[in-house]
Amino acid sequence: MNLGKKPYLVAVLIQAIYAGMFLLSKIAFDQGMNNFVFIFYRQVIATVFLTPAAFYFEWRTAPRLSLVTFFKIFMLSLCGITLSLDIYGIALVYTSATLAAATTNCLPAITFFLALLFRMEKLNIKSSSGTTKLAGVVVCLGGAATLAFYKGPQLSIWSHHHRHQTPYTPHPHVPLQKAWIKGCFLMLSSNILWAFWLVLQGRVMRSYPSKLLLTSLQCFLSSIQSLVIAVPFARDINDWRLGWNIRLLSVAYCGIVVTGFTYYLQTWLIEKRGPVFLAMSTPLALIITICLSAFALRELISLGSILGGLMLVGGLYFVLWGKSKEQPLLVDSLANSSDTHKLESSELKDMEPSSPYDKNNFPSPLLPV
């Protein structure tokens, strides 16, 4: 079927949604919303939104949930969602929406490095693909260091009035530079936990392959975990009030649009064009966030943020290019081994996906819930 421009439009829409997430979260935090309470409400709304669809589509076909599998899902939710999002919220208070969008570009490199540690990936330095992936990881590390330690001159995109504005709202008791460096490391820590979630979720899905129920259960468990964490940090009842304001809009947007609607869009795009096509569009979120932040938040974009973001994008494409180079090598290797080992036809049939990009081969959603 000729899809035309539809996959490209969907890819742009996904990244625009994530840019909106970075922006609305930052606005809510700048206006005094407790970041721990924000994560709790976000996960509650996501649970309420996803659970009915999960039960309707997958309840009858879902496998039995054993105690061991439940414990794995609980720990996966704690590390990959609850702690990752809580740390992300703290980091966003110290830094900017632009930095949040920039650091997501290092996620494929971090995921590859963790998969290498868990022996889920192999690295052949002598091959061009292995060298390229290693270079991508190094470039991403350089980009992260540039974001943290080099600011440079500040660039005003929209108006000369921006020079009277601050590029972000740091914690009132932390010096400006220390707040930025602390925020950068917290943002990278959040991405590392997120990468752990991506790597380990693939293993959990082997014992519990119902994607929608798995996502709903993780959102539910994360809601409980987020509540336990939020209560000690938000003892004032006013911190829990939403009202018809940016607080309600931001948590509803993140819970419904980001978790629910984008989940479907990502699954559709991966099935039609593959995970690499989705990952290649990630830098669009950075570009959209820079424009929206400069316009809506009057953020000043530093030269260090631009250079660091470009390095992270470059590292992303290095890793993706190296991964794409491995696919022809894998096909050749399977063809050669079939000549010597005479694989059974039934085994070959099991190895072939039902579509060019079988969505069951990839953990979904690929981006945070």
PDB file of N, CA and C in Angstrom, residues 79-89 91 103-104 107 183-197:
ATOM      1  N   CYS A  79      11.992   1.611  38.578  1.00  0.00           N
ATOM      2  CA  CYS A  79      13.249   2.166  38.062  1.00  0.00           C
ATOM      3  C   CYS A  79      13.056   2.923  36.751  1.00  0.00           C
ATOM      4  N   GLY A  80      12.312   2.312  35.827  1.00  0.00           N
ATOM      5  CA  GLY A  80      12.238   2.869  34.487  1.00  0.00           C
ATOM      6  C   GLY A  80      11.212   3.954  34.293  1.00  0.00           C
ATOM      7  N   ILE A  81      10.184   3.996  35.154  1.00  0.00           N
ATOM      8  CA  ILE A  81       9.143   5.010  34.994  1.00  0.00           C
ATOM      9  C   ILE A  81       9.131   5.972  36.179  1.00  0.00           C
ATOM     10  N   THR A  82       8.874   5.452  37.386  1.00  0.00           N
ATOM     11  CA  THR A  82       8.708   6.322  38.549  1.00  0.00           C
ATOM     12  C   THR A  82       9.962   7.138  38.842  1.00  0.00           C
ATOM     13  N   LEU A  83      11.084   6.460  39.077  1.00  0.00           N
ATOM     14  CA  LEU A  83      12.316   7.178  39.398  1.00  0.00           C
ATOM     15  C   LEU A  83      12.811   7.997  38.213  1.00  0.00           C
ATOM     16  N   SER A  84      12.677   7.440  37.010  1.00  0.00           N
ATOM     17  CA  SER A  84      13.120   8.166  35.821  1.00  0.00           C
ATOM     18  C   SER A  84      12.356   9.475  35.654  1.00  0.00           C
ATOM     19  N   LEU A  85      11.032   9.427  35.794  1.00  0.00           N
ATOM     20  CA  LEU A  85      10.225  10.634  35.629  1.00  0.00           C
ATOM     21  C   LEU A  85      10.404  11.602  36.792  1.00  0.00           C
ATOM     22  N   ASP A  86      10.565  11.083  38.013  1.00  0.00           N
ATOM     23  CA  ASP A  86      10.791  11.968  39.157  1.00  0.00           C
ATOM     24  C   ASP A  86      12.117  12.716  39.020  1.00  0.00           C
ATOM     25  N   ILE A  87      13.158  12.002  38.626  1.00  0.00           N
ATOM     26  CA  ILE A  87      14.460  12.648  38.422  1.00  0.00           C
ATOM     27  C   ILE A  87      14.386  13.628  37.260  1.00  0.00           C
ATOM     28  N   TYR A  88      13.655  13.249  36.210  1.00  0.00           N
ATOM     29  CA  TYR A  88      13.454  14.155  35.075  1.00  0.00           C
ATOM     30  C   TYR A  88      12.772  15.447  35.531  1.00  0.00           C
ATOM     31  N   GLY A  89      11.766  15.328  36.409  1.00  0.00           N
ATOM     32  CA  GLY A  89      11.075  16.512  36.910  1.00  0.00           C
ATOM     33  C   GLY A  89      11.991  17.426  37.699  1.00  0.00           C
ATOM     34  N   ALA A  91      15.264  17.597  37.383  1.00  0.00           N
ATOM     35  CA  ALA A  91      16.216  18.162  36.425  1.00  0.00           C
ATOM     36  C   ALA A  91      15.605  19.309  35.636  1.00  0.00           C
ATOM     37  N   THR A 103      18.744  16.081  25.407  1.00  0.00           N
ATOM     38  CA  THR A 103      19.322  14.868  25.997  1.00  0.00           C
ATOM     39  C   THR A 103      18.613  13.595  25.547  1.00  0.00           C
ATOM     40  N   THR A 104      17.380  13.701  25.050  1.00  0.00           N
ATOM     41  CA  THR A 104      16.702  12.495  24.566  1.00  0.00           C
ATOM     42  C   THR A 104      17.400  11.910  23.344  1.00  0.00           C
ATOM     43  N   LEU A 107      19.619   8.850  23.954  1.00  0.00           N
ATOM     44  CA  LEU A 107      19.003   7.614  24.443  1.00  0.00           C
ATOM     45  C   LEU A 107      19.407   6.377  23.646  1.00  0.00           C
ATOM     46  N   GLY A 183      21.510  19.904  37.137  1.00  0.00           N
ATOM     47  CA  GLY A 183      20.365  19.547  36.305  1.00  0.00           C
ATOM     48  C   GLY A 183      20.749  18.678  35.128  1.00  0.00           C
ATOM     49  N   CYS A 184      21.910  18.968  34.516  1.00  0.00           N
ATOM     50  CA  CYS A 184      22.379  18.161  33.380  1.00  0.00           C
ATOM     51  C   CYS A 184      22.628  16.719  33.785  1.00  0.00           C
ATOM     52  N   PHE A 185      23.302  16.534  34.919  1.00  0.00           N
ATOM     53  CA  PHE A 185      23.590  15.173  35.368  1.00  0.00           C
ATOM     54  C   PHE A 185      22.313  14.439  35.794  1.00  0.00           C
ATOM     55  N   LEU A 186      21.373  15.160  36.379  1.00  0.00           N
ATOM     56  CA  LEU A 186      20.096  14.533  36.725  1.00  0.00           C
ATOM     57  C   LEU A 186      19.330  14.127  35.472  1.00  0.00           C
ATOM     58  N   MET A 187      19.369  14.980  34.436  1.00  0.00           N
ATOM     59  CA  MET A 187      18.679  14.662  33.187  1.00  0.00           C
ATOM     60  C   MET A 187      19.297  13.434  32.523  1.00  0.00           C
ATOM     61  N   LEU A 188      20.625  13.346  32.547  1.00  0.00           N
ATOM     62  CA  LEU A 188      21.296  12.173  31.986  1.00  0.00           C
ATOM     63  C   LEU A 188      21.000  10.924  32.817  1.00  0.00           C
ATOM     64  N   SER A 189      20.928  11.087  34.140  1.00  0.00           N
ATOM     65  CA  SER A 189      20.573   9.950  35.002  1.00  0.00           C
ATOM     66  C   SER A 189      19.170   9.450  34.691  1.00  0.00           C
ATOM     67  N   SER A 190      18.256  10.385  34.436  1.00  0.00           N
ATOM     68  CA  SER A 190      16.900  10.006  34.052  1.00  0.00           C
ATOM     69  C   SER A 190      16.893   9.220  32.749  1.00  0.00           C
ATOM     70  N   ASN A 191      17.712   9.647  31.783  1.00  0.00           N
ATOM     71  CA  ASN A 191      17.788   8.942  30.507  1.00  0.00           C
ATOM     72  C   ASN A 191      18.429   7.567  30.652  1.00  0.00           C
ATOM     73  N   ILE A 192      19.382   7.429  31.586  1.00  0.00           N
ATOM     74  CA  ILE A 192      19.996   6.121  31.829  1.00  0.00           C
ATOM     75  C   ILE A 192      18.963   5.146  32.394  1.00  0.00           C
ATOM     76  N   LEU A 193      18.153   5.611  33.358  1.00  0.00           N
ATOM     77  CA  LEU A 193      17.088   4.761  33.901  1.00  0.00           C
ATOM     78  C   LEU A 193      16.061   4.422  32.827  1.00  0.00           C
ATOM     79  N   TRP A 194      15.781   5.389  31.986  1.00  0.00           N
ATOM     80  CA  TRP A 194      14.850   5.171  30.878  1.00  0.00           C
ATOM     81  C   TRP A 194      15.394   4.123  29.909  1.00  0.00           C
ATOM     82  N   ALA A 195      16.704   4.189  29.646  1.00  0.00           N
ATOM     83  CA  ALA A 195      17.337   3.199  28.766  1.00  0.00           C
ATOM     84  C   ALA A 195      17.297   1.807  29.399  1.00  0.00           C
ATOM     85  N   PHE A 196      17.513   1.731  30.723  1.00  0.00           N
ATOM     86  CA  PHE A 196      17.363   0.457  31.428  1.00  0.00           C
ATOM     87  C   PHE A 196      15.967  -0.115  31.200  1.00  0.00           C
ATOM     88  N   TRP A 197      14.975   0.762  31.267  1.00  0.00           N
ATOM     89  CA  TRP A 197      13.588   0.336  31.063  1.00  0.00           C
ATOM     90  C   TRP A 197      13.392  -0.254  29.671  1.00  0.00           C
TER      91      TRP A 197
END
